[in-house]
Tab-separated table of C-alpha atoms in Angstrom:
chain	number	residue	atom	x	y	z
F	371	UNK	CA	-14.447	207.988	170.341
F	372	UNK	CA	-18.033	208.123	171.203
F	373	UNK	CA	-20.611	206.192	169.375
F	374	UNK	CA	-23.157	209.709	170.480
F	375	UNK	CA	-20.467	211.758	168.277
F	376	UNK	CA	-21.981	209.839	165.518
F	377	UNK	CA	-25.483	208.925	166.537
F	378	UNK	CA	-26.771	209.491	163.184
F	379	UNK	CA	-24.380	207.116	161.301
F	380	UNK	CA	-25.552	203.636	160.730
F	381	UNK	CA	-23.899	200.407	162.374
F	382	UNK	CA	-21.584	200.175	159.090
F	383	UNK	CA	-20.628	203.246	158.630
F	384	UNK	CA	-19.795	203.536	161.777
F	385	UNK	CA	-17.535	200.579	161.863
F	386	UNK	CA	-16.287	202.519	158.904
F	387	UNK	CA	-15.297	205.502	161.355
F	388	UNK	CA	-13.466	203.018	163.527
F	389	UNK	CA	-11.294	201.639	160.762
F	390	UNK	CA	-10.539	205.483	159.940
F	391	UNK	CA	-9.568	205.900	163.560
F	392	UNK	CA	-7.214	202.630	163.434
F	393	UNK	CA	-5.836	203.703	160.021
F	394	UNK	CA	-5.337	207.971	160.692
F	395	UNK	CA	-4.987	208.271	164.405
F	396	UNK	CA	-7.856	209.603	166.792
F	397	UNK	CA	-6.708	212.893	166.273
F	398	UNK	CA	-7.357	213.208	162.445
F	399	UNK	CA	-10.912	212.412	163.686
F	400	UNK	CA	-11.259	215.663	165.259
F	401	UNK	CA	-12.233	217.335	161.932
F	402	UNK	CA	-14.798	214.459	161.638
F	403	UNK	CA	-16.567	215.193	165.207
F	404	UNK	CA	-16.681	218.695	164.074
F	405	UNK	CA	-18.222	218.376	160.826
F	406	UNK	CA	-21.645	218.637	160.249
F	407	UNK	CA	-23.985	215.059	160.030
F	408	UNK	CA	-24.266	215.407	156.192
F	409	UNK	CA	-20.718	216.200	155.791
F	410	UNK	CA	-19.913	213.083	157.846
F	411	UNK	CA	-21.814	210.624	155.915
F	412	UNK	CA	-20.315	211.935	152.851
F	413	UNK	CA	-16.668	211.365	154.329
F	414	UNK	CA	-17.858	208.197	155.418
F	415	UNK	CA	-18.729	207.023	151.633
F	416	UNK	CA	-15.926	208.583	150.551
F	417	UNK	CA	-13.858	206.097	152.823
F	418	UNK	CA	-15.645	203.034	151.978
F	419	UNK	CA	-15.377	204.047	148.219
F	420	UNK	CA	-12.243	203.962	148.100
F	421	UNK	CA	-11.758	200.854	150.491
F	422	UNK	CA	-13.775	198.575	148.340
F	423	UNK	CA	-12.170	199.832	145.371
F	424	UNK	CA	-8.445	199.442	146.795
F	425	UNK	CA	-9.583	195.967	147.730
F	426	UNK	CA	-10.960	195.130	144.518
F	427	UNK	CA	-7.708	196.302	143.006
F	428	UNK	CA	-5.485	194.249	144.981
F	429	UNK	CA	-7.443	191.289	144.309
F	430	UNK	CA	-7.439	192.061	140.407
F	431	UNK	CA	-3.405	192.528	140.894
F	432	UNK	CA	-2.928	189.079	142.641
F	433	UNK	CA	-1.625	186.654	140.435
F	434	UNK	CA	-3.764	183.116	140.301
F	435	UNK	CA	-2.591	179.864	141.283
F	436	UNK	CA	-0.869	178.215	138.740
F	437	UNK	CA	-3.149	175.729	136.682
F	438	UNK	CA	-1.829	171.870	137.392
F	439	UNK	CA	0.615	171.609	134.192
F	440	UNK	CA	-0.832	167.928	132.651
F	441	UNK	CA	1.300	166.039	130.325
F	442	UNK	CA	0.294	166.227	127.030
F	443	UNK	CA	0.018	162.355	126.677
F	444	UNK	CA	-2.243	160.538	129.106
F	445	UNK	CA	-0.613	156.806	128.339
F	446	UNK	CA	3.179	156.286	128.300
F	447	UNK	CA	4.933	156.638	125.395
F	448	UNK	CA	6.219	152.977	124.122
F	449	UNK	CA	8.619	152.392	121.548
F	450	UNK	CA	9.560	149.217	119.670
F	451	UNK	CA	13.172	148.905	118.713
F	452	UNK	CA	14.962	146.135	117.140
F	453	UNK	CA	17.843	144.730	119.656
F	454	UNK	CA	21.321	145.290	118.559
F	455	UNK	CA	22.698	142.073	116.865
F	456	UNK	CA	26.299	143.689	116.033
F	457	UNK	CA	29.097	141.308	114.719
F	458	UNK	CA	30.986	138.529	116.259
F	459	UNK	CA	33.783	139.482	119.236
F	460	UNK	CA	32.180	143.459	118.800
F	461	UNK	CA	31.592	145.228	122.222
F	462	UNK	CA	28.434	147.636	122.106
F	463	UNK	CA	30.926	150.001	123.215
F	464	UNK	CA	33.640	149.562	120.751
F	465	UNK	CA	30.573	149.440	117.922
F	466	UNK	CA	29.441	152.555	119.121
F	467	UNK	CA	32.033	154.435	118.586
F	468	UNK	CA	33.527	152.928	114.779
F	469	UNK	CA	36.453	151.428	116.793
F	470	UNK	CA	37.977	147.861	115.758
């Protein structure tokens, strides 16, 4: 592919026509060569339409990191309980579970 093919085309669209050959194959470019300057340049939009709108889709369809998750409290939770006193010669065990 000549760069003279497409001497009217400006340095992005012809980049645009080099992506096209890297994407379809040199030989769908034939059609391209033989087409007429206009028709070229409105090929060429056509392309990089729809390139910046399938890029701008796949960026909409990618899913975010994941926020941090925070706790909901910022200081530890403390509790105050009252110690187990139970009754004399009762295991904590035993008391637990309404054995004698």
């Amino acid at each position: 592919m000549d760069q003279n093919e497409f001497a009217h085309l400006n340095d992005s669209q012809y980049e645009s026509v080099r992506k096209m050959a890297g994407i379809f194959g040199m030989e769908a470019l034939q059609s391209l060569v033989a087409a007429t300057p206009a028709e070229q340049v409105e090929r060429v939009n056509a392309f990089d339409t729809y390139e910046r709108g399938l890029i701008a889709h796949m960026r909409g369809s990618m899913q975010p990191p994941m926020a941090e998750v925070k706790p909901s409290h910022q200081k530890p939770l403390r509790l105050k309980v009252n110690p187990y006193e139970g009754i004399e010669g009762e295991t904590f065990t035993s008391g637990a579970a309404g054995l004698p």
